[in-house]
Amino acid sequence: MKSLLAGPKYPAADPKKWLRKSNPKTDLNIDPNFLSRLAALAAHFKKPLYISSGYRSVEQQIVLYKKSGGKQDPRGNWFGGNGRAGKPGNSKHNFGLAVDVSSLWAKAIEQEESTADQKILKKFGLYKPMTRGNDTNIFENWHIQPIELSGQKPGKWAVFKAYYGAQY
């Protein structure tokens, strides 16, 4: 897979050395530069990073969205839900651009800070969008994305979706 993310701008490390699956079903078919950044974060802390969820198919996202209370209208539009799962086809997981981590040390990193104040994660080209500091009603200290997605306008996310959608 080719990456749209900045490469040499951020530290990188070998994902095979530093990243682990929390369970055998975890799919690490995610953006290669994103993987390298996550590995660099783990190398910096000298601890393996356990990932509980990486890439998800739209079908897997549908199951999660429905479990969150989401529904689909007759026209195919998704609505409702409690905010704990992204709409199918719009989740960053569907494009290999988000992970959920299970390592307690990684969950604790900057879980209270806004994206603008996440200095450690930014150093590695990463951020947590659902922190208390971002005034979100959903708190997910385990969810990490590439920094390029912070402040995404809908039009720019459409470009990423179009590109990454073609990759799968």
XYZ file of N, CA, C and O in Angstrom:
672
model
N 0.856 -1.175 0.000
C 0.000 0.000 0.000
C 0.903 1.240 0.000
O 1.824 1.339 0.782
N 0.603 2.177 -0.851
C 1.316 3.450 -0.876
C 0.672 4.377 0.162
O -0.528 4.348 0.369
N 1.499 5.219 0.765
C 1.014 6.101 1.815
C 0.843 7.525 1.319
O 1.642 8.009 0.526
N -0.200 8.190 1.807
C -0.379 9.625 1.580
C 0.162 10.426 2.755
O 0.126 11.646 2.735
N 0.659 9.740 3.763
C 1.149 10.400 4.966
C 2.620 10.771 4.798
O 3.363 10.082 4.109
N 3.023 11.837 5.485
C 4.414 12.271 5.447
C 5.304 11.157 5.974
O 5.016 10.560 7.001
N 6.373 10.879 5.269
C 7.280 9.815 5.671
C 8.385 10.281 6.591
O 8.248 10.253 7.802
N 9.499 10.753 6.035
C 10.678 11.063 6.848
C 10.500 12.210 7.842
O 11.355 12.424 8.680
N 9.415 12.921 7.766
C 9.178 14.044 8.671
C 9.066 13.597 10.127
O 9.357 14.358 11.039
N 8.646 12.359 10.342
C 8.410 11.848 11.695
C 9.288 10.631 11.965
O 9.660 9.907 11.043
N 9.605 10.380 13.239
C 10.399 9.194 13.580
C 9.696 7.920 13.117
O 8.464 7.855 13.068
N 10.495 6.933 12.787
C 9.967 5.645 12.340
C 10.765 4.535 13.011
O 11.919 4.719 13.376
N 10.124 3.395 13.181
C 10.779 2.209 13.728
C 10.139 0.989 13.075
O 9.107 1.093 12.403
N 10.731 -0.145 13.296
C 10.277 -1.398 12.697
C 9.017 -1.902 13.402
O 9.063 -2.291 14.579
N 7.875 -1.902 12.695
C 6.629 -2.384 13.315
C 6.726 -3.827 13.807
O 6.131 -4.173 14.830
N 7.486 -4.672 13.109
C 7.588 -6.078 13.517
C 8.268 -6.219 14.876
O 8.001 -7.162 15.612
N 9.126 -5.277 15.202
C 9.832 -5.331 16.476
C 8.985 -4.782 17.628
O 9.053 -5.281 18.749
N 8.167 -3.744 17.358
C 7.520 -3.006 18.445
C 6.009 -3.152 18.542
O 5.427 -2.835 19.579
N 5.333 -3.588 17.486
C 3.861 -3.658 17.508
C 3.394 -5.096 17.668
O 3.949 -6.013 17.072
N 2.347 -5.260 18.467
C 1.760 -6.578 18.721
C 0.246 -6.493 18.555
O -0.365 -5.472 18.839
N -0.330 -7.624 18.158
C -1.785 -7.742 18.098
C -2.294 -8.170 19.471
O -1.721 -9.064 20.087
N -3.370 -7.545 19.928
C -3.973 -7.965 21.195
C -4.665 -9.308 21.056
O -4.789 -10.042 22.020
N -5.124 -9.597 19.857
C -5.736 -10.894 19.586
C -5.448 -11.265 18.136
O -5.143 -10.397 17.315
N -5.527 -12.541 17.799
C -5.159 -12.984 16.449
C -6.009 -12.373 15.329
O -5.563 -12.295 14.189
N -7.216 -11.919 15.638
C -8.097 -11.364 14.612
C -7.800 -9.901 14.289
O -8.334 -9.349 13.342
N -6.941 -9.249 15.070
C -6.601 -7.850 14.815
C -5.919 -7.745 13.455
O -4.964 -8.461 13.173
N -6.418 -6.852 12.617
C -5.900 -6.661 11.264
C -4.994 -5.435 11.248
O -5.452 -4.307 11.425
N -3.702 -5.650 11.041
C -2.747 -4.542 10.997
C -2.446 -4.097 9.567
O -1.392 -3.539 9.294
N -3.378 -4.319 8.663
C -3.246 -3.844 7.285
C -3.596 -2.356 7.257
O -4.643 -1.951 6.769
N -2.711 -1.546 7.841
C -2.934 -0.112 7.918
C -1.799 0.614 7.207
O -0.808 0.007 6.815
N -1.965 1.908 7.043
C -0.995 2.715 6.326
C 0.424 2.433 6.851
O 0.660 2.474 8.058
N 1.383 2.152 5.950
C 2.728 1.787 6.405
C 3.463 2.895 7.173
O 4.201 2.598 8.118
N 3.271 4.144 6.793
C 3.914 5.224 7.551
C 3.292 5.371 8.929
O 3.988 5.671 9.901
N 1.998 5.169 9.023
C 1.295 5.197 10.307
C 1.844 4.082 11.212
O 2.161 4.308 12.384
N 1.985 2.873 10.661
C 2.538 1.747 11.424
C 3.930 2.079 11.961
O 4.246 1.811 13.119
N 4.775 2.658 11.109
C 6.146 2.996 11.497
C 6.178 4.042 12.608
O 7.032 4.006 13.491
N 5.246 4.984 12.547
C 5.160 6.012 13.598
C 4.747 5.401 14.928
O 5.281 5.746 15.979
N 3.753 4.504 14.878
C 3.313 3.827 16.103
C 4.466 3.023 16.700
O 4.674 3.020 17.913
N 5.233 2.357 15.834
C 6.392 1.592 16.295
C 7.437 2.513 16.912
O 8.059 2.169 17.927
N 7.634 3.691 16.328
C 8.599 4.653 16.877
C 8.162 5.124 18.268
O 9.008 5.301 19.157
N 6.861 5.315 18.456
C 6.349 5.692 19.773
C 6.683 4.593 20.787
O 7.179 4.861 21.877
N 6.438 3.347 20.407
C 6.733 2.218 21.287
C 8.236 2.123 21.571
O 8.647 1.907 22.719
N 9.058 2.316 20.557
C 10.507 2.259 20.733
C 10.974 3.356 21.693
O 11.851 3.123 22.537
N 10.377 4.532 21.551
C 10.730 5.652 22.430
C 10.492 5.290 23.903
O 11.307 5.608 24.772
N 9.391 4.618 24.176
C 9.058 4.223 25.545
C 9.643 2.855 25.914
O 9.458 2.385 27.031
N 10.283 2.224 24.911
C 10.924 0.912 25.119
C 9.948 -0.149 25.616
O 10.275 -0.983 26.461
N 8.719 -0.086 25.074
C 7.675 -1.040 25.438
C 6.921 -1.433 24.167
O 6.625 -0.576 23.340
N 6.548 -2.698 24.025
C 5.731 -3.059 22.871
C 4.361 -2.377 22.952
O 3.842 -2.150 24.044
N 3.811 -2.069 21.798
C 2.492 -1.447 21.720
C 1.501 -2.498 21.239
O 1.650 -3.039 20.137
N 0.515 -2.800 22.061
C -0.514 -3.775 21.715
C -1.696 -3.061 21.075
O -2.231 -2.104 21.625
N -2.076 -3.556 19.905
C -3.171 -2.974 19.127
C -4.346 -3.941 19.146
O -4.217 -5.101 18.753
N -5.492 -3.445 19.596
C -6.687 -4.288 19.677
C -7.551 -4.178 18.429
O -8.322 -5.077 18.127
N -7.434 -3.060 17.704
C -8.195 -2.898 16.463
C -7.418 -1.990 15.530
O -6.973 -0.912 15.920
N -7.247 -2.444 14.304
C -6.584 -1.649 13.271
C -7.552 -1.441 12.120
O -8.593 -0.814 12.276
N -7.228 -2.050 10.985
C -8.128 -1.972 9.833
C -9.407 -2.739 10.136
O -9.377 -3.813 10.739
N -10.546 -2.162 9.716
C -11.841 -2.852 9.797
C -12.523 -2.744 8.450
O -12.583 -1.666 7.857
N -13.094 -3.828 8.006
C -13.897 -3.786 6.783
C -15.186 -3.017 7.069
O -15.573 -2.835 8.226
N -15.845 -2.584 6.020
C -17.121 -1.893 6.195
C -18.126 -2.839 6.866
O -18.912 -2.409 7.710
N -18.063 -4.116 6.518
C -18.970 -5.092 7.130
C -18.752 -5.171 8.645
O -19.710 -5.224 9.417
N -17.481 -5.175 9.069
C -17.188 -5.181 10.505
C -17.676 -3.889 11.162
O -18.193 -3.913 12.280
N -17.537 -2.776 10.441
C -17.968 -1.493 10.982
C -19.492 -1.450 11.124
O -20.012 -0.861 12.070
N -20.200 -2.071 10.198
C -21.665 -2.139 10.271
C -22.085 -2.837 11.572
O -22.966 -2.365 12.291
N -21.435 -3.951 11.878
C -21.759 -4.690 13.109
C -21.541 -3.794 14.327
O -22.408 -3.703 15.211
N -20.391 -3.115 14.387
C -20.101 -2.235 15.533
C -21.075 -1.064 15.603
O -21.521 -0.681 16.689
N -21.407 -0.493 14.446
C -22.309 0.654 14.424
C -23.703 0.247 14.909
O -24.337 0.956 15.691
N -24.166 -0.905 14.469
C -25.467 -1.383 14.924
C -25.461 -1.682 16.426
O -26.427 -1.396 17.122
N -24.336 -2.219 16.936
C -24.233 -2.474 18.382
C -24.286 -1.171 19.171
O -24.702 -1.161 20.325
N -23.862 -0.069 18.543
C -23.887 1.225 19.228
C -25.266 1.888 19.136
O -25.443 3.012 19.590
N -26.221 1.195 18.516
C -27.568 1.729 18.390
C -27.845 2.372 17.042
O -28.936 2.884 16.808
N -26.868 2.346 16.150
C -27.043 2.937 14.820
C -27.968 2.115 13.943
O -28.101 0.898 14.106
N -28.588 2.806 13.018
C -29.534 2.165 12.090
C -29.298 2.700 10.679
O -28.643 3.720 10.486
N -29.899 2.028 9.719
C -29.804 2.452 8.328
C -31.211 2.680 7.787
O -32.085 1.829 7.957
N -31.420 3.831 7.136
C -32.738 4.103 6.568
C -32.873 3.404 5.216
O -31.901 2.854 4.691
N -34.085 3.387 4.632
C -34.306 2.696 3.360
C -33.424 3.204 2.202
O -33.173 2.484 1.251
N -32.949 4.427 2.309
C -32.059 4.975 1.264
C -30.596 4.586 1.465
O -29.745 4.956 0.678
N -30.308 3.902 2.571
C -28.940 3.469 2.836
C -28.138 4.413 3.710
O -26.945 4.198 3.928
N -28.775 5.464 4.227
C -28.075 6.416 5.097
C -28.026 5.882 6.527
O -29.031 5.411 7.044
N -26.862 6.026 7.147
C -26.696 5.594 8.527
C -27.023 6.740 9.468
O -26.685 7.878 9.188
N -27.678 6.429 10.579
C -28.034 7.465 11.553
C -28.095 6.856 12.949
O -28.111 5.644 13.109
N -28.150 7.738 13.938
C -28.282 7.295 15.318
C -26.960 6.802 15.868
O -25.887 7.234 15.454
N -27.047 5.915 16.786
C -25.851 5.408 17.438
C -25.474 6.287 18.619
O -25.911 7.423 18.736
N -24.649 5.738 19.484
C -24.256 6.473 20.681
C -22.920 7.194 20.513
O -22.386 7.726 21.471
N -22.362 7.183 19.308
C -21.096 7.863 19.058
C -19.875 7.004 19.324
O -18.755 7.430 19.078
N -20.064 5.790 19.791
C -18.933 4.908 20.103
C -18.372 4.224 18.860
O -17.304 3.623 18.944
N -19.061 4.292 17.745
C -18.565 3.694 16.504
C -18.883 4.650 15.362
O -19.973 5.229 15.307
N -17.916 4.805 14.464
C -18.117 5.668 13.300
C -19.092 5.039 12.321
O -19.289 3.814 12.302
N -19.692 5.880 11.510
C -20.601 5.376 10.496
C -19.837 4.492 9.508
O -18.717 4.823 9.112
N -20.442 3.366 9.113
C -19.782 2.474 8.165
C -19.375 3.212 6.888
O -20.138 4.001 6.345
N -18.141 2.969 6.473
C -17.613 3.631 5.288
C -17.032 4.999 5.568
O -16.430 5.618 4.697
N -17.196 5.490 6.786
C -16.661 6.797 7.156
C -15.698 6.707 8.340
O -15.073 7.683 8.703
N -15.581 5.525 8.931
C -14.657 5.334 10.041
C -13.229 5.350 9.510
O -12.935 4.768 8.459
N -12.329 5.995 10.234
C -10.915 6.010 9.835
C -10.339 4.593 9.850
O -9.409 4.294 9.109
N -10.922 3.697 10.664
C -10.493 2.301 10.675
C -10.732 1.645 9.313
O -9.959 0.781 8.906
N -11.796 2.044 8.616
C -12.112 1.454 7.311
C -11.060 1.767 6.266
O -11.046 1.151 5.193
N -10.169 2.710 6.566
C -9.148 3.131 5.604
C -7.731 2.908 6.123
O -6.772 3.421 5.563
N -7.607 2.160 7.217
C -6.287 1.890 7.777
C -5.630 3.119 8.364
O -4.412 3.226 8.396
N -6.443 4.071 8.833
C -5.934 5.329 9.356
C -6.323 5.573 10.813
O -6.418 6.708 11.261
N -6.555 4.487 11.545
C -6.852 4.586 12.983
C -6.533 3.242 13.621
O -6.657 2.191 12.974
N -6.100 3.314 14.868
C -5.931 2.094 15.657
C -6.508 2.327 17.042
O -6.587 3.462 17.511
N -6.894 1.240 17.664
C -7.252 1.240 19.072
C -6.178 0.421 19.776
O -5.847 -0.689 19.325
N -5.615 0.983 20.825
C -4.534 0.309 21.537
C -5.048 -0.246 22.859
O -5.991 0.290 23.444
N -4.415 -1.319 23.307
C -4.795 -1.887 24.606
C -3.690 -1.726 25.643
O -3.911 -2.016 26.819
N -2.526 -1.250 25.250
C -1.424 -1.025 26.191
C -1.784 0.130 27.130
O -2.045 1.248 26.670
N -1.776 -0.150 28.421
C -2.146 0.880 29.402
C -1.225 2.093 29.326
O -1.679 3.229 29.471
N 0.057 1.886 29.090
C 0.990 3.019 29.018
C 0.633 3.949 27.865
O 0.748 5.162 27.993
N 0.177 3.383 26.747
C -0.184 4.205 25.587
C -1.524 4.908 25.804
O -1.701 6.053 25.382
N -2.447 4.251 26.466
C -3.731 4.887 26.773
C -3.534 6.118 27.642
O -4.237 7.113 27.501
N -2.568 6.041 28.559
C -2.345 7.130 29.509
C -1.692 8.358 28.878
O -1.828 9.466 29.398
N -1.035 8.194 27.741
C -0.337 9.328 27.117
C -1.344 10.392 26.699
O -2.250 10.135 25.916
N -1.202 11.568 27.240
C -1.946 12.769 26.837
C -3.449 12.563 26.660
O -4.078 13.143 25.791
N -4.023 11.765 27.536
C -5.457 11.496 27.450
C -6.310 12.678 27.911
O -7.499 12.725 27.614
N -5.714 13.626 28.579
C -6.445 14.801 29.057
C -6.243 16.020 28.158
O -6.992 16.981 28.256
N -5.210 16.000 27.296
C -4.848 17.177 26.504
C -5.666 17.293 25.220
O -6.098 16.297 24.641
N -5.817 18.530 24.775
C -6.404 18.777 23.460
C -5.382 18.378 22.404
O -4.187 18.229 22.707
N -5.823 18.206 21.182
C -4.902 17.867 20.099
C -3.751 18.865 20.045
O -2.591 18.479 19.903
N -4.049 20.144 20.182
C -3.020 21.184 20.111
C -1.954 21.015 21.184
O -0.801 21.417 20.982
N -2.309 20.410 22.311
C -1.376 20.257 23.427
C -0.766 18.863 23.542
O -0.065 18.568 24.508
N -1.017 17.998 22.575
C -0.484 16.632 22.606
C 0.938 16.620 22.030
O 1.188 16.128 20.940
N 1.878 17.130 22.795
C 3.249 17.316 22.314
C 3.991 16.000 22.069
O 4.733 15.878 21.102
N 3.808 15.031 22.928
C 4.491 13.746 22.749
C 3.987 13.065 21.482
O 4.769 12.656 20.623
N 2.673 12.930 21.364
C 2.104 12.262 20.198
C 2.435 13.006 18.902
O 2.787 12.382 17.896
N 2.355 14.332 18.927
C 2.669 15.126 17.730
C 4.090 14.881 17.247
O 4.341 14.870 16.052
N 5.019 14.690 18.183
C 6.414 14.430 17.819
C 6.510 13.214 16.897
O 7.394 13.130 16.049
N 5.581 12.281 17.050
C 5.565 11.057 16.251
C 4.547 11.099 15.110
O 4.310 10.093 14.447
N 3.927 12.273 14.890
C 2.942 12.394 13.814
C 1.638 11.698 14.132
O 0.949 11.197 13.243
N 1.280 11.678 15.420
C 0.077 10.994 15.898
C -0.757 11.938 16.742
O -0.275 12.979 17.195
N -2.004 11.578 16.973
C -2.844 12.316 17.917
C -4.027 11.465 18.344
O -4.369 10.470 17.697
N -4.609 11.866 19.474
C -5.829 11.245 19.987
C -6.951 12.262 19.843
O -6.954 13.286 20.510
N -7.929 11.999 18.974
C -8.999 12.974 18.764
C -10.062 13.008 19.854
O -10.731 14.010 20.032
N -10.200 11.907 20.593
C -11.297 11.822 21.555
C -10.776 11.845 22.988
O -10.861 10.867 23.720
N -10.209 13.016 23.349
C -9.695 13.213 24.698
C -10.581 14.218 25.425
O -11.341 14.956 24.798
N -10.449 14.271 26.723
C -11.209 15.251 27.500
C -10.826 16.676 27.084
O -11.651 17.570 27.065
N -9.561 16.868 26.731
C -9.089 18.191 26.317
C -9.701 18.681 25.019
O -9.697 19.875 24.720
N -10.235 17.771 24.219
C -10.888 18.147 22.962
C -12.385 18.380 23.137
O -13.111 18.523 22.157
N -12.842 18.394 24.376
C -14.252 18.662 24.686
C -15.208 17.778 23.896
O -16.252 18.234 23.431
N -14.856 16.535 23.743
C -15.742 15.599 23.063
C -16.603 14.885 24.097
O -16.179 14.706 25.236
N -17.792 14.512 23.710
C -18.653 13.784 24.643
C -18.303 12.293 24.650
O -18.824 11.542 25.448
N -17.425 11.887 23.756
C -16.955 10.505 23.709
C -15.480 10.510 24.114
O -14.660 11.177 23.493
N -15.144 9.779 25.155
C -13.764 9.697 25.625
C -13.198 8.337 25.237
O -13.681 7.302 25.702
N -12.219 8.338 24.348
C -11.551 7.108 23.929
C -10.048 7.330 23.971
O -9.443 7.732 22.977
N -9.442 7.077 25.111
C -8.007 7.288 25.241
C -7.191 6.225 24.509
O -5.976 6.312 24.440
N -7.857 5.258 23.930
C -7.201 4.176 23.204
C -7.136 4.417 21.697
O -6.449 3.708 20.982
N -7.858 5.384 21.188
C -7.979 5.610 19.740
C -6.911 6.607 19.275
O -6.857 7.738 19.757
N -6.070 6.185 18.314
C -4.977 7.019 17.798
C -5.066 7.086 16.277
O -5.361 6.079 15.620
N -4.794 8.276 15.749
C -4.824 8.510 14.299
C -3.564 9.278 13.877
O -2.908 9.900 14.705
N -3.269 9.285 12.564
C -2.166 10.111 12.061
C -2.516 11.598 12.175
O -3.674 11.983 11.979
N -1.526 12.416 12.475
C -1.746 13.848 12.692
C -2.337 14.543 11.463
O -3.038 15.551 11.594
N -2.107 14.010 10.284
C -2.666 14.622 9.074
C -4.186 14.695 9.097
O -4.782 15.484 8.370
N -4.818 13.864 9.909
C -6.284 13.851 9.978
C -6.845 14.826 11.001
O -8.051 15.014 11.076
N -5.984 15.460 11.788
C -6.489 16.415 12.782
C -6.999 17.651 12.059
O -6.374 18.141 11.133
N -8.161 18.110 12.464
C -8.750 19.295 11.845
C -9.180 19.083 10.405
O -9.318 20.034 9.645
N -9.397 17.840 10.014
C -9.788 17.550 8.629
C -11.106 18.228 8.278
O -12.087 18.087 8.993
N -11.110 18.920 7.198
C -12.350 19.453 6.640
C -12.989 18.322 5.831
O -12.290 17.457 5.307
N -14.311 18.314 5.704
C -14.948 17.221 4.963
C -14.373 17.015 3.560
O -14.202 15.892 3.125
N -14.029 18.070 2.871
C -13.489 17.929 1.521
C -12.157 17.209 1.491
O -11.908 16.366 0.641
N -11.283 17.515 2.457
C -9.985 16.867 2.493
C -10.131 15.413 2.900
O -9.433 14.540 2.381
N -11.021 15.114 3.837
C -11.246 13.719 4.218
C -11.758 12.938 3.021
O -11.410 11.786 2.833
N -12.542 13.572 2.161
C -13.042 12.897 0.955
C -11.884 12.469 0.057
O -11.927 11.399 -0.557
N -10.840 13.289 -0.024
C -9.661 12.932 -0.829
C -8.985 11.703 -0.232
O -8.656 10.752 -0.945
N -8.781 11.698 1.088
C -8.182 10.536 1.742
C -9.057 9.303 1.529
O -8.558 8.231 1.219
N -10.367 9.452 1.718
C -11.272 8.319 1.543
C -11.195 7.773 0.130
O -11.145 6.567 -0.076
N -11.193 8.656 -0.851
C -11.139 8.213 -2.248
C -9.846 7.447 -2.516
O -9.850 6.398 -3.152
N -8.740 7.974 -2.017
C -7.458 7.321 -2.242
C -7.374 5.996 -1.503
O -7.067 4.960 -2.084
N -7.654 6.019 -0.226
C -7.508 4.808 0.563
C -8.572 3.777 0.220
O -8.314 2.579 0.310
N -9.756 4.217 -0.176
C -10.785 3.286 -0.601
C -10.339 2.485 -1.809
O -10.635 1.304 -1.945
N -9.567 3.113 -2.684
C -9.061 2.433 -3.878
C -7.995 1.410 -3.502
O -7.686 0.508 -4.293
N -7.397 1.546 -2.327
C -6.319 0.639 -1.895
C -6.860 -0.722 -1.455
O -6.119 -1.687 -1.414
N -8.142 -0.784 -1.088
C -8.672 -2.040 -0.543
C -9.611 -2.710 -1.502
O -10.199 -2.169 -2.325
